[in-house]
XYZ file of C-alpha atoms in Angstrom:
161
model
C -18.468 -20.186 54.387
C -15.846 -17.707 55.498
C -17.188 -15.073 53.114
C -20.536 -15.015 54.869
C -19.531 -15.033 58.520
C -20.972 -11.561 58.954
C -17.690 -9.814 59.673
C -16.408 -9.311 56.144
C -18.673 -6.718 54.530
C -16.140 -5.831 51.819
C -15.997 -9.409 50.568
C -19.804 -9.570 50.417
C -19.882 -6.342 48.430
C -17.207 -7.569 45.990
C -19.010 -10.871 45.453
C -22.299 -9.052 44.821
C -20.543 -6.642 42.441
C -18.996 -9.475 40.376
C -22.312 -11.340 40.240
C -23.993 -8.135 39.035
C -21.392 -7.665 36.281
C -21.608 -11.306 35.258
C -25.376 -11.235 34.818
C -25.564 -7.772 33.262
C -23.132 -8.580 30.416
C -24.712 -9.925 27.263
C -23.632 -11.154 23.867
C -26.878 -9.962 22.298
C -26.141 -7.442 19.533
C -27.130 -3.873 20.374
C -28.792 -1.420 18.023
C -26.059 1.152 17.509
C -28.486 3.999 16.858
C -30.498 3.359 20.020
C -27.819 2.823 22.656
C -24.564 4.126 21.151
C -23.323 7.377 19.695
C -20.410 7.926 17.348
C -17.523 10.209 18.235
C -14.493 10.324 15.904
C -15.437 6.962 14.367
C -15.632 5.380 17.845
C -18.895 4.154 19.398
C -19.685 5.186 22.976
C -22.606 3.997 25.112
C -25.379 6.515 25.715
C -26.830 7.280 29.130
C -29.682 4.826 28.440
C -27.379 1.845 27.717
C -27.675 0.280 31.174
C -29.509 0.953 34.420
C -26.101 0.624 36.103
C -24.366 4.006 35.817
C -20.880 2.492 35.505
C -21.770 0.982 32.093
C -22.826 4.324 30.586
C -20.653 6.798 28.660
C -17.997 4.132 27.971
C -16.544 2.771 24.737
C -18.596 -0.246 23.688
C -17.256 -3.772 23.226
C -19.440 -6.482 21.738
C -21.808 -7.315 18.896
C -23.738 -4.466 17.284
C -25.919 -3.642 14.291
C -27.449 -0.729 12.367
C -30.914 -0.570 10.858
C -32.439 1.346 7.971
C -35.035 3.931 8.973
C -37.684 1.504 7.752
C -36.499 -1.062 10.334
C -34.581 -3.631 8.267
C -31.110 -4.616 9.427
C -28.439 -2.689 7.480
C -25.168 -4.121 8.844
C -23.872 -6.194 11.733
C -20.529 -7.024 13.306
C -18.346 -6.559 16.376
C -17.091 -3.439 18.107
C -13.881 -3.539 20.113
C -12.852 -0.509 22.150
C -15.672 1.305 20.359
C -14.345 0.624 16.842
C -15.757 -1.632 14.135
C -13.519 -4.689 14.229
C -13.476 -8.081 12.559
C -16.012 -9.347 10.057
C -19.014 -7.171 9.159
C -21.926 -8.000 6.877
C -24.326 -5.569 5.235
C -27.743 -6.096 3.632
C -30.022 -4.059 1.384
C -33.564 -3.097 2.428
C -34.897 -6.392 1.032
C -32.541 -8.404 3.258
C -30.174 -9.440 0.450
C -26.482 -9.438 1.373
C -24.680 -6.319 0.035
C -21.164 -6.900 1.353
C -18.912 -8.796 3.702
C -15.669 -7.288 4.869
C -13.165 -6.848 7.646
C -12.537 -3.845 9.856
C -9.583 -3.060 12.079
C -9.895 -0.212 14.573
C -12.795 1.301 12.638
C -11.180 1.201 9.187
C -11.673 -1.244 6.351
C -8.831 -3.730 6.517
C -8.781 -7.091 4.770
C -10.805 -8.799 2.045
C -14.081 -7.173 0.991
C -16.688 -8.737 -1.262
C -19.717 -6.858 -2.570
C -22.856 -8.372 -4.072
C -25.449 -7.328 -6.652
C -29.135 -7.480 -5.566
C -29.411 -10.809 -7.407
C -26.718 -12.294 -5.129
C -23.952 -12.403 -7.753
C -20.547 -11.030 -6.816
C -20.169 -7.324 -7.634
C -16.572 -6.708 -6.520
C -13.739 -8.271 -4.581
C -10.593 -6.677 -3.246
C -8.494 -5.828 -0.250
C -8.272 -2.827 2.057
C -5.421 -1.803 4.324
C -5.992 0.927 6.888
C -9.084 2.147 5.004
C -7.407 2.285 1.572
C -7.991 0.000 -1.400
C -4.789 -1.931 -2.146
C -3.727 -4.706 -4.491
C -5.997 -6.073 -7.206
C -9.712 -5.266 -7.239
C -12.036 -7.092 -9.615
C -15.506 -5.807 -10.554
C -18.280 -7.956 -12.047
C -21.512 -7.235 -13.895
C -24.861 -8.465 -12.559
C -24.465 -11.751 -14.450
C -21.130 -12.501 -12.754
C -18.950 -11.665 -15.759
C -15.693 -9.819 -15.030
C -16.084 -6.194 -16.083
C -13.027 -4.405 -14.757
C -9.802 -5.116 -12.917
C -7.805 -2.428 -11.168
C -4.577 -2.507 -9.194
C -3.957 -0.125 -6.323
C -0.668 0.811 -4.686
C -0.181 0.934 -0.914
C -1.439 4.541 -0.894
C -4.814 3.645 -2.438
C -4.082 5.018 -5.920
C -4.967 3.171 -9.120
C -1.820 2.058 -10.922
C -3.139 0.069 -13.895
C -6.851 -0.199 -14.759
C -7.730 -2.973 -17.229
């Protein structure tokens, strides 16, 4: 191979560097409280994130989760450029789903559905840029519609029913 003829040290170093990056990247979710810190709603890697200094103190990209103090998983989803992005799911301490919803650049954005501890739907509505918009419907623990509210584009209730 031309790369390994002994005269091209830079090429050897680059190949080793890319192999190191390839094998050090993982799609395993990280515990946000252990290896990340929050700054202005953006998650940054702590100094203990990786043994390779160039991965530390950077905005995090990839799967992540939070846990309750008692150890149960609280929520899980993706971070992109350090912000919660895409679909996130949350659970109560007993492991029952509490919500599913979308984030965009760290703010609620898209359809959100909440659940009672018995698994029945508690609410359903839409967020835009962190504000409730459109029609939100709330249900009692038996699944019966309790309340319906409409929100304007500024997150203000315009006609509760």
